[in-house]
Structures are given as structure tokens and as C-alpha cells.
Short mmCIF file of C-alpha atoms in Angstrom, two decimals:
data_model
loop_
_atom_site.label_atom_id
_atom_site.label_comp_id
_atom_site.label_asym_id
_atom_site.label_seq_id
_atom_site.Cartn_x
_atom_site.Cartn_y
_atom_site.Cartn_z
CA MET A 1 -15.78 -70.27 -47.78
CA THR A 2 -18.46 -67.20 -46.63
CA LYS A 3 -17.67 -67.80 -43.41
CA ASN A 4 -14.40 -67.83 -43.00
CA LEU A 5 -14.63 -64.69 -45.57
CA ILE A 6 -16.27 -63.13 -42.62
CA ILE A 7 -14.31 -64.04 -40.55
CA LEU A 8 -11.34 -62.94 -42.50
CA PHE A 9 -13.21 -59.50 -43.22
CA ALA A 10 -13.40 -58.80 -39.05
CA VAL A 11 -10.05 -59.43 -38.35
CA LEU A 12 -9.02 -57.40 -41.43
CA PHE A 13 -11.03 -54.13 -41.39
CA PRO A 14 -10.30 -52.37 -37.68
CA ILE A 15 -6.70 -52.94 -39.44
CA TRP A 16 -7.18 -51.53 -42.89
CA ALA A 17 -9.01 -48.13 -41.08
CA LYS A 18 -6.69 -48.19 -38.02
CA ALA A 19 -4.37 -47.69 -41.61
CA GLN A 20 -6.30 -45.25 -42.91
CA ASP A 21 -7.01 -43.06 -40.53
CA PRO A 22 -4.12 -43.45 -37.61
CA LEU A 23 -5.20 -41.08 -35.71
CA ALA A 24 -8.81 -42.15 -35.52
CA LYS A 25 -9.78 -41.22 -31.57
CA THR A 26 -7.44 -38.07 -32.09
CA ASN A 27 -10.19 -37.32 -34.90
CA ALA A 28 -12.81 -37.71 -32.91
CA ALA A 29 -11.42 -35.82 -30.44
CA ILE A 30 -11.45 -33.02 -32.95
CA LEU A 31 -14.62 -32.87 -34.34
CA ALA A 32 -16.68 -33.84 -31.00
CA CYS A 33 -14.57 -30.69 -29.55
CA LYS A 34 -15.37 -28.21 -32.32
CA ALA A 35 -19.20 -29.13 -32.04
CA GLU A 36 -18.88 -28.51 -28.12
CA LYS A 37 -19.35 -31.73 -27.20
CA TRP A 38 -16.71 -31.15 -24.32
CA GLU A 39 -17.34 -35.22 -22.65
CA GLU A 40 -17.09 -36.61 -26.27
CA ALA A 41 -13.70 -34.69 -26.92
CA VAL A 42 -12.88 -35.40 -23.43
CA SER A 43 -13.40 -39.17 -23.68
CA MET A 44 -12.28 -39.22 -27.23
CA ALA A 45 -9.30 -37.61 -26.72
CA ASP A 46 -8.29 -39.09 -23.72
CA GLN A 47 -8.80 -42.69 -25.18
CA ALA A 48 -6.76 -41.46 -27.71
CA ILE A 49 -3.38 -41.30 -25.41
CA ALA A 50 -4.91 -44.61 -23.83
CA ASP A 51 -3.74 -45.87 -27.56
CA PRO A 52 -0.23 -47.31 -27.97
CA GLN A 53 -0.36 -46.16 -31.28
CA GLU A 54 -1.82 -42.73 -31.37
CA ALA A 55 0.01 -41.78 -27.64
CA SER A 56 3.52 -42.22 -29.81
CA GLN A 57 2.22 -38.77 -32.02
CA ALA A 58 2.91 -35.66 -30.86
CA TYR A 59 -0.13 -34.41 -32.26
CA THR A 60 -2.17 -37.02 -30.01
CA TRP A 61 -1.59 -35.42 -27.05
CA TYR A 62 -1.45 -31.52 -27.98
CA VAL A 63 -5.16 -32.15 -28.77
CA ALA A 64 -5.53 -33.96 -25.54
CA GLY A 65 -4.06 -30.59 -23.87
CA PHE A 66 -6.17 -28.49 -25.85
CA ILE A 67 -9.66 -29.87 -24.84
CA TRP A 68 -8.57 -29.41 -21.38
CA LYS A 69 -7.38 -26.13 -21.67
CA GLU A 70 -10.60 -25.43 -22.86
CA LEU A 71 -12.69 -27.19 -19.79
CA TYR A 72 -10.73 -25.28 -17.72
CA LYS A 73 -11.67 -21.80 -19.16
CA LEU A 74 -15.00 -23.22 -19.49
CA GLU A 75 -15.62 -24.72 -15.72
CA GLU A 76 -12.74 -24.27 -13.81
CA SER A 77 -11.26 -20.80 -15.06
CA SER A 78 -12.29 -19.18 -11.37
CA PHE A 79 -10.58 -22.23 -9.79
CA ARG A 80 -6.57 -21.51 -8.50
CA THR A 81 -5.67 -24.98 -7.75
CA SER A 82 -7.77 -26.53 -11.28
CA PRO A 83 -6.44 -29.96 -11.98
CA MET A 84 -8.60 -29.16 -15.96
CA ARG A 85 -5.26 -26.78 -16.13
CA GLU A 86 -3.04 -29.71 -14.48
CA LYS A 87 -4.26 -31.98 -16.75
CA SER A 88 -3.44 -29.86 -19.81
CA ILE A 89 0.31 -28.98 -18.96
CA GLN A 90 0.85 -32.24 -18.81
CA TYR A 91 -0.31 -33.16 -21.73
CA LEU A 92 1.14 -30.77 -23.77
CA GLN A 93 3.72 -30.44 -21.84
CA LYS A 94 4.72 -34.67 -23.26
CA ALA A 95 3.38 -33.08 -26.51
CA ILE A 96 6.92 -31.04 -26.45
CA THR A 97 9.03 -34.26 -25.68
CA LEU A 98 6.95 -35.85 -28.75
CA ASP A 99 7.61 -32.56 -31.00
CA LYS A 100 10.94 -33.98 -32.13
CA ASP A 101 10.66 -31.46 -35.41
CA LYS A 102 8.60 -28.92 -33.64
CA LYS A 103 6.03 -29.72 -35.68
CA TYR A 104 3.31 -28.94 -33.35
CA LYS A 105 5.81 -26.50 -31.23
CA LYS A 106 4.04 -22.94 -32.30
CA ASP A 107 0.37 -24.21 -31.64
CA ILE A 108 1.55 -26.10 -28.42
CA ASP A 109 3.53 -22.87 -27.21
CA ALA A 110 0.27 -20.88 -26.99
CA ALA A 111 -2.09 -23.08 -25.25
CA LEU A 112 1.05 -23.21 -23.15
CA ARG A 113 1.26 -19.23 -22.36
CA TYR A 114 -2.20 -18.54 -22.43
CA LEU A 115 -2.36 -21.07 -19.22
CA ALA A 116 1.21 -19.37 -17.73
CA ILE A 117 -0.36 -16.15 -18.20
CA SER A 118 -3.64 -17.63 -16.15
CA TYR A 119 -1.74 -18.41 -13.34
CA PHE A 120 -0.43 -14.88 -13.44
CA ASN A 121 -3.73 -13.38 -13.19
CA ASP A 122 -4.18 -15.98 -10.51
CA ALA A 123 -0.76 -14.71 -9.04
CA LEU A 124 -2.27 -11.49 -9.27
CA LYS A 125 -5.86 -11.53 -8.02
CA ARG A 126 -4.47 -13.27 -4.90
CA SER A 127 -2.47 -11.20 -3.96
CA LYS A 128 -5.09 -8.89 -3.63
CA GLU A 129 -7.09 -10.01 -1.00
CA ILE A 130 -4.59 -12.56 0.73
CA SER A 131 -4.86 -12.61 4.47
CA ALA A 132 -2.26 -13.89 7.07
CA ILE A 133 -2.72 -17.13 7.11
CA SER A 134 -2.90 -17.42 2.85
CA GLU A 135 0.16 -14.82 2.28
CA ASN A 136 2.06 -16.82 0.00
CA GLU A 137 0.00 -18.38 -1.86
CA PRO A 138 0.85 -15.75 -4.41
CA GLU A 139 4.45 -15.81 -4.88
CA GLU A 140 3.52 -20.03 -4.97
CA ILE A 141 1.46 -19.43 -7.86
CA TYR A 142 3.85 -17.30 -9.20
CA SER A 143 6.32 -19.53 -9.81
CA LYS A 144 3.94 -21.45 -11.32
CA PHE A 145 3.30 -18.92 -14.34
CA ARG A 146 7.28 -18.23 -14.06
CA ASP A 147 8.66 -21.54 -14.22
CA LEU A 148 5.63 -22.76 -17.50
CA LEU A 149 6.64 -18.88 -20.02
CA HIS A 150 10.18 -20.04 -19.18
CA SER A 151 9.86 -23.73 -20.82
CA ILE A 152 8.30 -22.43 -23.21
CA ALA A 153 10.01 -19.04 -23.66
CA PRO A 154 13.64 -19.24 -22.13
CA LEU A 155 14.13 -15.51 -23.16
CA THR A 156 11.47 -14.18 -21.11
CA ASP A 157 12.50 -10.78 -19.99
CA PHE A 158 10.35 -11.80 -16.16
CA SER A 159 11.05 -7.27 -14.61
CA GLU A 160 7.83 -6.09 -15.66
CA TYR A 161 5.80 -9.09 -13.85
CA ASP A 162 8.09 -9.47 -10.94
CA LYS A 163 7.57 -5.49 -10.35
CA GLN A 164 3.26 -6.04 -10.62
CA MET A 165 3.37 -8.78 -8.53
CA PHE A 166 5.94 -7.60 -5.60
CA LYS A 167 4.16 -4.00 -6.55
CA SER A 168 0.81 -5.89 -5.35
CA LEU A 169 1.93 -7.94 -2.70
CA GLY A 170 3.14 -4.34 -1.13
CA GLN A 171 0.24 -2.78 -1.18
CA SER A 172 -1.47 -6.31 0.67
CA HIS A 173 1.16 -5.78 3.11
CA TYR A 174 0.37 -2.52 3.42
CA ARG A 175 -3.30 -3.32 4.04
CA LEU A 176 -2.52 -5.77 6.70
CA TRP A 177 -0.23 -3.92 8.47
CA GLU A 178 -2.80 -1.37 8.21
CA LEU A 179 -5.24 -3.44 9.67
CA ASN A 180 -3.91 -4.05 12.70
CA THR A 181 -0.55 -0.48 13.13
CA THR A 182 0.80 -2.28 16.15
CA ASP A 183 2.57 -5.11 14.89
CA ARG A 184 5.19 -4.50 12.63
CA THR A 185 5.00 -7.82 10.11
CA HIS A 186 3.32 -6.29 7.48
CA ALA A 187 4.89 -2.75 7.64
CA ILE A 188 7.98 -4.98 7.33
CA LYS A 189 7.66 -6.63 4.61
CA SER A 190 5.86 -4.50 1.80
CA ASN A 191 8.61 -2.63 2.70
CA SER A 192 11.03 -5.68 1.52
CA TYR A 193 8.43 -5.62 -1.29
CA PHE A 194 8.70 -2.07 -2.39
CA GLN A 195 13.19 -2.28 -2.16
CA LYS A 196 12.22 -5.54 -4.62
CA VAL A 197 10.51 -3.28 -7.36
CA LEU A 198 13.78 -0.57 -6.90
CA ILE A 199 15.85 -3.10 -7.10
CA LEU A 200 14.80 -3.64 -10.87
CA ASP A 201 13.95 -0.44 -11.57
CA GLU A 202 15.06 1.71 -9.27
CA ASN A 203 12.87 5.62 -10.40
CA ASP A 204 10.11 3.37 -10.58
CA CYS A 205 7.51 5.92 -9.03
CA ASP A 206 4.71 3.44 -6.99
CA ALA A 207 7.02 1.95 -5.31
CA LEU A 208 8.87 5.04 -4.10
CA HIS A 209 5.56 6.51 -3.72
CA ASN A 210 4.72 3.58 -1.54
CA LEU A 211 7.03 4.12 0.20
CA VAL A 212 7.13 7.41 1.04
CA ILE A 213 4.09 6.70 2.38
CA LEU A 214 4.56 3.59 4.22
CA HIS A 215 7.29 5.10 6.52
CA TYR A 216 6.02 8.52 6.47
CA ASN A 217 2.02 6.97 7.89
CA GLN A 218 4.06 4.66 9.97
CA GLY A 219 5.19 8.14 11.57
CA VAL A 220 1.65 9.37 11.48
CA TYR A 221 0.65 6.28 13.53
CA ALA A 222 2.85 6.47 15.78
CA ILE A 223 1.96 10.22 16.85
CA ARG A 224 -2.19 9.15 17.13
CA SER A 225 -1.61 6.75 19.17
CA VAL A 226 -0.59 9.62 21.89
CA ASP A 227 -3.93 10.20 23.62
CA VAL A 228 -4.99 11.95 26.36
CA GLN A 229 -3.68 9.31 29.10
CA SER A 230 -0.23 9.37 27.97
CA ASP A 231 2.68 11.82 29.47
CA ILE A 232 5.30 14.03 28.25
CA SER A 233 8.02 11.46 28.66
CA GLU A 234 5.39 9.33 25.48
CA LEU A 235 5.23 11.52 23.42
CA ILE A 236 8.40 12.62 22.82
CA ILE A 237 9.34 8.73 21.94
CA LYS A 238 6.30 8.62 20.50
CA GLN A 239 8.35 11.66 18.08
CA GLU A 240 11.79 10.25 17.98
CA GLU A 241 9.23 7.23 16.71
CA ALA A 242 7.96 9.16 14.36
CA ILE A 243 10.67 11.23 13.37
CA ARG A 244 13.21 8.00 12.16
CA GLN A 245 10.32 6.72 9.72
CA PHE A 246 9.46 10.68 7.99
CA HIS A 247 13.50 10.29 7.46
CA LEU A 248 13.06 7.27 5.86
CA ALA A 249 10.39 8.61 3.73
CA LEU A 250 12.27 11.77 2.33
CA PRO A 251 14.52 10.76 -0.14
CA TYR A 252 11.96 8.98 -1.64
CA ALA A 253 9.64 11.70 -2.10
CA GLN A 254 12.37 13.30 -2.87
CA LYS A 255 13.11 11.36 -5.24
CA CYS A 256 9.85 10.50 -6.77
CA PHE A 257 9.13 14.46 -6.72
CA ASP A 258 11.93 14.54 -8.76
CA VAL A 259 11.97 11.82 -11.23
CA CYS A 260 8.62 11.03 -11.69
CA LYS A 261 5.18 13.02 -13.55
CA LYS A 262 4.60 15.52 -10.59
CA THR A 263 1.34 14.82 -9.96
CA PRO A 264 -0.64 16.66 -6.75
CA GLU A 265 0.03 12.83 -4.48
CA TYR A 266 3.84 14.00 -5.16
CA TYR A 267 3.95 17.09 -4.16
CA LYS A 268 1.77 16.30 -0.94
CA ALA A 269 4.20 13.27 0.19
CA LEU A 270 7.20 15.51 -0.40
CA MET A 271 5.74 19.04 1.33
CA TYR A 272 4.22 16.26 3.98
CA CYS A 273 7.26 15.20 4.78
CA TYR A 274 9.40 18.30 5.06
CA ARG A 275 5.95 19.31 7.17
CA ALA A 276 6.78 17.08 10.04
CA LEU A 277 10.43 17.66 9.54
CA GLY A 278 9.60 20.60 11.05
CA ASN A 279 11.07 22.12 7.01
CA ASP A 280 8.58 24.90 6.97
CA GLU A 281 10.63 26.47 4.66
CA ALA A 282 10.34 24.55 2.42
CA TYR A 283 6.89 23.61 3.21
CA ASP A 284 5.79 26.25 2.14
CA ARG A 285 7.56 26.62 -0.86
CA LEU A 286 6.52 24.22 -2.18
CA LYS A 287 3.20 24.28 -1.01
CA LEU A 288 3.31 28.01 -2.43
CA GLU A 289 4.55 26.09 -6.14
CA PHE A 290 1.57 23.56 -6.17
CA ASP A 291 -0.80 26.36 -5.82
CA ASN A 292 0.33 27.72 -8.55
CA SER A 293 0.65 24.49 -10.04
CA ARG A 294 -3.74 23.85 -9.86
CA GLY A 295 -4.04 28.00 -10.71
CA LYS A 296 -4.68 29.15 -7.20
CA MET B 1 -3.15 -33.04 -39.98
CA ALA B 2 -3.29 -29.60 -41.09
CA PHE B 3 -6.53 -29.19 -38.93
CA LYS B 4 -5.93 -26.02 -36.87
CA LEU B 5 -7.37 -25.21 -33.03
CA LYS B 6 -6.48 -21.83 -32.98
CA LEU B 7 -10.30 -21.16 -33.25
CA PHE B 8 -11.30 -21.71 -29.62
CA GLY B 9 -7.68 -20.52 -29.12
CA GLY B 10 -8.20 -16.92 -27.36
CA ILE B 11 -6.51 -15.16 -26.22
CA LEU B 12 -6.32 -14.69 -22.21
CA LEU B 13 -4.97 -10.27 -20.93
CA LEU B 14 -2.44 -10.21 -18.51
CA LEU B 15 -4.64 -7.92 -15.27
CA LEU B 16 -2.61 -5.09 -14.67
CA ALA B 17 -1.74 -4.83 -11.50
CA SER B 18 -3.77 -1.56 -11.28
CA THR B 19 -1.53 0.75 -8.57
CA GLU B 20 -5.42 3.03 -8.97
CA LEU B 21 -7.49 0.81 -7.21
CA PHE B 22 -5.87 -0.44 -4.52
CA ALA B 23 -3.45 3.52 -3.98
CA GLN B 24 -2.16 3.58 -0.69
CA LYS B 25 -3.49 6.93 0.45
CA ILE B 26 -0.65 9.21 2.88
CA ASP B 27 -1.95 10.43 5.72
CA GLU B 28 -2.92 14.41 5.95
CA ALA B 29 -2.42 14.62 9.07
CA ASP B 30 -0.58 17.55 9.98
CA THR B 31 1.46 15.39 12.61
CA ARG B 32 3.35 19.34 13.56
CA ALA B 33 -0.50 19.77 15.49
CA ILE B 34 -0.87 16.55 17.13
CA VAL B 35 1.80 16.84 18.68
CA GLN B 36 1.57 20.84 20.11
CA ALA B 37 -2.20 19.74 21.06
CA ASN B 38 -1.20 16.99 23.04
CA TYR B 39 1.56 19.63 24.73
CA ILE B 40 -0.35 22.14 25.08
CA TYR B 41 -2.92 19.21 27.14
CA GLN B 42 0.22 18.78 29.13
CA PHE B 43 1.01 22.23 30.64
CA ALA B 44 -3.15 22.80 30.82
CA THR B 45 -3.04 19.44 33.64
CA ASN B 46 0.04 19.84 34.54
CA CYS B 47 0.53 23.21 35.21
CA ASN B 48 -0.97 25.15 38.68
CA TRP B 49 -3.08 28.32 37.66
CA PRO B 50 -4.60 30.69 40.57
CA ASN B 51 -7.31 29.59 42.94
CA GLU B 52 -8.72 32.37 41.67
CA VAL B 53 -9.49 30.95 37.83
CA LYS B 54 -9.90 27.70 39.07
CA LYS B 55 -13.58 28.18 38.44
CA GLY B 56 -15.81 27.63 35.60
CA LYS B 57 -14.45 26.09 32.17
CA PHE B 58 -10.43 26.14 30.86
CA TYR B 59 -10.70 28.61 28.35
CA ILE B 60 -7.49 27.98 25.89
CA GLY B 61 -7.72 30.06 23.29
CA VAL B 62 -5.52 29.95 19.08
CA LEU B 63 -4.06 32.82 17.87
CA GLY B 64 -3.67 31.28 14.11
CA ASN B 65 -3.20 28.47 13.71
CA VAL B 66 -6.69 26.07 12.33
CA PRO B 67 -5.01 22.82 12.60
CA LEU B 68 -3.92 23.13 15.80
CA VAL B 69 -7.23 24.41 17.16
CA GLU B 70 -8.92 21.38 15.09
CA ASN B 71 -6.67 19.32 16.91
CA LEU B 72 -7.28 20.38 19.51
CA LYS B 73 -11.05 20.38 20.16
CA GLU B 74 -12.06 16.95 18.45
CA LYS B 75 -8.65 15.59 21.23
CA TYR B 76 -8.88 17.34 24.28
CA GLY B 77 -12.03 20.04 23.45
CA SER B 78 -14.70 19.39 27.06
CA LYS B 79 -11.64 17.13 28.61
CA PRO B 80 -10.88 17.95 31.97
CA ALA B 81 -7.90 19.90 33.60
CA GLY B 82 -8.49 19.30 37.37
CA THR B 83 -11.95 20.50 38.32
CA GLN B 84 -12.61 22.79 35.19
CA ILE B 85 -13.99 21.48 31.77
CA ILE B 86 -11.89 22.19 28.66
CA GLU B 87 -13.16 24.43 26.40
CA ILE B 88 -10.95 25.63 22.89
CA SER B 89 -11.10 29.11 21.40
CA SER B 90 -10.25 29.94 17.15
CA LEU B 91 -9.73 33.47 17.64
CA THR B 92 -8.98 36.25 15.21
CA ASP B 93 -7.61 38.29 17.43
CA ILE B 94 -5.25 39.35 20.71
CA PRO B 95 -8.92 39.07 23.69
CA THR B 96 -8.94 41.74 25.76
CA THR B 97 -12.29 41.24 27.77
CA GLN B 98 -12.47 37.68 27.61
CA PHE B 99 -10.72 35.98 30.28
CA PHE B 100 -8.03 32.67 28.60
CA HIS B 101 -6.12 29.70 30.51
CA ILE B 102 -4.24 29.92 27.33
CA LEU B 103 -3.47 31.92 24.65
CA PHE B 104 -1.75 30.16 22.16
CA ILE B 105 -0.25 32.87 19.52
CA ASP B 106 0.79 31.13 16.40
CA LYS B 107 4.26 32.23 14.53
CA SER B 108 2.19 33.96 11.63
CA ARG B 109 0.58 36.28 13.61
CA LYS B 110 3.72 37.35 15.42
CA ASN B 111 3.09 40.29 15.27
CA ASP B 112 0.61 40.18 17.88
CA LEU B 113 2.90 39.11 20.32
CA ALA B 114 3.84 42.16 22.35
CA LYS B 115 0.41 43.62 22.07
CA ALA B 116 -1.22 40.25 24.16
CA ILE B 117 1.72 40.94 26.20
CA LYS B 118 0.51 44.11 27.28
CA GLU B 119 -3.08 43.72 26.82
CA LEU B 120 -2.89 40.40 29.03
CA LYS B 121 -0.20 42.03 31.80
CA SER B 122 -2.82 41.61 34.78
CA LYS B 123 -4.33 37.98 33.79
CA ASN B 124 -2.98 34.73 34.85
CA THR B 125 -2.56 33.82 30.78
CA LEU B 126 0.22 31.84 29.50
CA ILE B 127 0.90 32.38 26.26
CA ILE B 128 2.28 30.17 24.08
CA THR B 129 4.40 30.74 20.85
CA ASN B 130 6.14 28.56 17.96
CA TRP B 131 8.63 30.47 16.48
CA GLU B 132 12.64 30.61 17.62
CA GLY B 133 13.17 34.11 19.81
CA ALA B 134 9.66 34.63 21.29
CA ILE B 135 10.56 33.53 24.42
CA ALA B 136 12.97 36.65 24.58
CA GLY B 137 9.94 38.97 22.88
CA GLY B 138 7.54 37.53 26.21
CA ALA B 139 6.25 34.63 25.65
CA HIS B 140 6.14 31.98 28.81
CA ILE B 141 6.85 28.51 26.75
CA ASN B 142 8.16 28.38 23.08
CA PHE B 143 7.69 25.16 20.92
CA LYS B 144 11.25 24.81 18.85
CA SER B 145 12.54 22.46 17.07
CA LEU B 146 15.19 20.12 18.16
CA SER B 147 16.47 17.35 15.98
CA ASN B 148 13.35 17.46 13.97
CA ALA B 149 11.32 16.96 17.40
CA ILE B 150 9.55 19.36 18.85
CA ARG B 151 10.51 20.31 21.87
CA TYR B 152 10.05 23.12 24.56
CA GLU B 153 11.65 26.19 26.26
CA MET B 154 10.09 28.49 29.03
CA ASN B 155 10.62 31.20 31.22
CA GLU B 156 10.28 30.53 34.44
CA THR B 157 10.46 33.12 36.46
CA LEU B 158 7.63 35.28 34.41
CA MET B 159 5.33 32.29 34.56
CA LEU B 160 5.75 32.52 37.77
CA GLU B 161 5.34 36.24 37.72
CA LYS B 162 1.77 35.72 35.90
CA LYS B 163 1.44 32.67 39.43
CA ILE B 164 1.38 30.12 36.62
CA GLN B 165 3.61 26.78 38.98
CA PRO B 166 4.81 24.77 35.77
CA GLY B 167 4.40 21.10 36.90
CA ILE B 168 7.31 18.83 37.92
CA LYS B 169 6.90 17.26 34.70
CA ILE B 170 6.96 20.76 32.77
CA LEU B 171 10.15 21.41 34.13
CA GLN B 172 11.05 17.66 33.26
CA TRP B 173 11.15 18.05 29.38
CA LYS B 174 11.96 21.51 28.55
CA ILE B 175 14.90 22.58 27.28
CA ASP B 176 17.20 25.67 27.09
#
């Protein structure tokens, strides 16, 4: 009789215990997480999502996603292709599909927003260090940011993010052009990115000014490439090439000067364009104005 | 179930694309001065001076254009013109004692052209200028703008009077 009671207890206790706490593994994961026992937290979270009963709950996936996000922050935040971040997103997105009454939506969205922004930051950082072989990476990472943020906030206006990204890529391609000015590939790409910024905001001062510099400096480079071995015919050809670039730079310099707060850089950009095109009158007028503004 | 994990959530700040840190800089070089310097070098190397001044250094003087002097010195100073080594000087007045093979007078000193012509009448000095009407005023070569590019006009007769023979390349690219 006693033996039978013990067997019955052994069979029923886990069922009873489970009934008392249907999310036992999930809650154990939370406790471990709070205690910053990450190994245990991950182990419990993984057990929870492997448990059919707990895995049917949005909360379980949210907790698992959250714990992986915390681990990503602790261990892989400087790792662009972090598997922890991928796993966290996967779990949080699973939580969304199970969260029919949107009970955890706010918390899940906050976690996903954090991860989305981490992609944006990675894309921006990567854009500043691109080489010819890694030039597509920033946009690939950036599209992850866009997709993720769009999934939780479909009405997000991405214009400001796009502008930041395009400007950064424009500047990076400009730097690549400067490393090898005989190859215009990166100058063309730089121009293309700044043009994209102007499509979003035709008065963006950074884009306007950078386009001035891009074209103007290409002109200067053409002139500088004339050396003692060059003859007059080459000088004339290089000059014509430079003049074309100066003509491209001038409208951006003028617009930047007209619509943006006047800075020494914007003054110089417009002054130099006029000087390079031989418009001494406009150059002298601006120089006088510039010197007066600086109290000279 | 109401347990909030926000305790660990934190906020990740957006990085800002710093235009300051990675700012592109405009090249401050005076391109007109670079081009004029190259032309002057071409005149020095593609014109023929009389034998009596083909010894010693090849002197180029510049009156009133600092960027041009700097460019000439930087790129063509100490380079050969024929068998002579080029020496560049920045002048404050028309040279009356020292001989110069080439004298450039900037438009900021255009009033000095008449004096230069008078003082250098008996010397084989090529006078180069950069303003409209300078050829009529007695300059030998004058830079002028053609579709925003720098080209040059010349008075070949006056040059020949000075026994300075312009080379074929110089004649080929002059404008009227």
C-alpha cells in the first residue's frame, strides 16, 4: 500500500508541480537572468522552448529572445555577424506570432528595436571602413535594420536613417577615390550616394557641400596631374577636364551658400569655384565679404 | 507573469554619421596659378633666346602674384630650361639691374607694364601678363580666358624684335 502510494506520488507530483507553474523553465531562466548566471539562463531558456507546453507561450519565446539579446550585448556586440543577435531576433519574432492578444508587444518591440538599432550602428560603422571588396556590406547590414524596424513599426519614416547612411557611404567612396584618383569608379559612386541624399532632401547642406568638394577636387586633381613632362596640348586637355568638374561643382556651391548657414567652408567652396572658372570679380566680391565677416 | 525584463533592457543610442570626423576637405590650391606656372615653364623651354643670354641661370621674375611664385618655385624651380637652370624670383618692382629672361606682371600691377617696357627696352626679356588689353599695351604674351580655360595670345612681332623666337608648340596653341 505504501509502495503504491509512493509510485502514485512519483507519477503525479511532476504533473501537479507543472500545474502549479506551467512556465517553470521560463521562470527559472528569468531568475538566472536576474542573477546574471548567463549559462544557466540560456540553458533554461533553451529547455523552455523545447518544452511543448512552454513553447506554446509567447512569453517563453520573449524570455529566450531577451536572454540571447543580453548575451549579444555582453559578448558579441562588436561582432557584425553575431549568431546571438540572429537567434534573439528569431525568438522574438516567434514570440510575436504567438502573442495573439499582444500582451507582450511593447516589450518584444522594445527588444527588437534595440537589435534593429544595433544593425544600424553596425552598418554606419562599417560604411566608414569599407574597402573595394567590402563596399556592399554596409548596405546589406542596413537592409537588416530597415527590415527589422519596419516589421515592428511599419509607419517608420526612414528618410533620416537613409540620409545618414548615404552620406556616410558617399564620404567613404570619396576617400577610396582619393586613394587612387586615376580611377573614377569611387568618385562616381560617391556622387551617386550624395545624389540620393538630395532626392530625399534637396537642401541637405552636407550633401551639397560634399558634392562641391567631390567635383571641385576632381578638377584640381586633373590640373595637378600636369607635370614638367606634359606639353601644352596635355595642359589644355586637362584644363578642359577640370573646367567640366568646376562647372559641375558651382551650382552645388551656390545652392549651399544660398540655403545653408554661411560657414567659412561654404564661403571658400563658392569662392574657389569662381576662381577656378576665372570669374575674378565674383571671387574678389566674396573674398571681401568673407574677410569682413571675420573682422579682417 | 507580470515580471518585467526591462531591468536589463537598456537603450541603444543611434550612432550619428559624423560629418565632422570624416569631413571631406576642399583642395585650396589656386588652379589658375598652377596652370599659369605650367604655361610659363612651357614658354621658358619652348622659346629660343639669343646666345648671349643662354648662359648662367634662366631667370624668371614675378611681379605681384604670390600663388604663381609659389607654384613656379615648387614645381619648376631648379628645373632645366635648355642648358640653364631655372631660378624664380618674387619681385616688388620692375628690375632695372638684374636680367630676367621672363618677367610676369600680374593684373594687380598692371600700371607697371609701361614702366617695364621702357626699362627693359634693350633687354631680351619676355613680358607676360594676364589682363585684357595687355597685348595692345606692349606685352609679348598675355593670358586670357577662353570658355573659362586659361589660354594665351601673343605678339610674335614684338617677341622677334626682342630676338626671342617662339617655338612651334607655342605658336600652335596661341589664340587670336
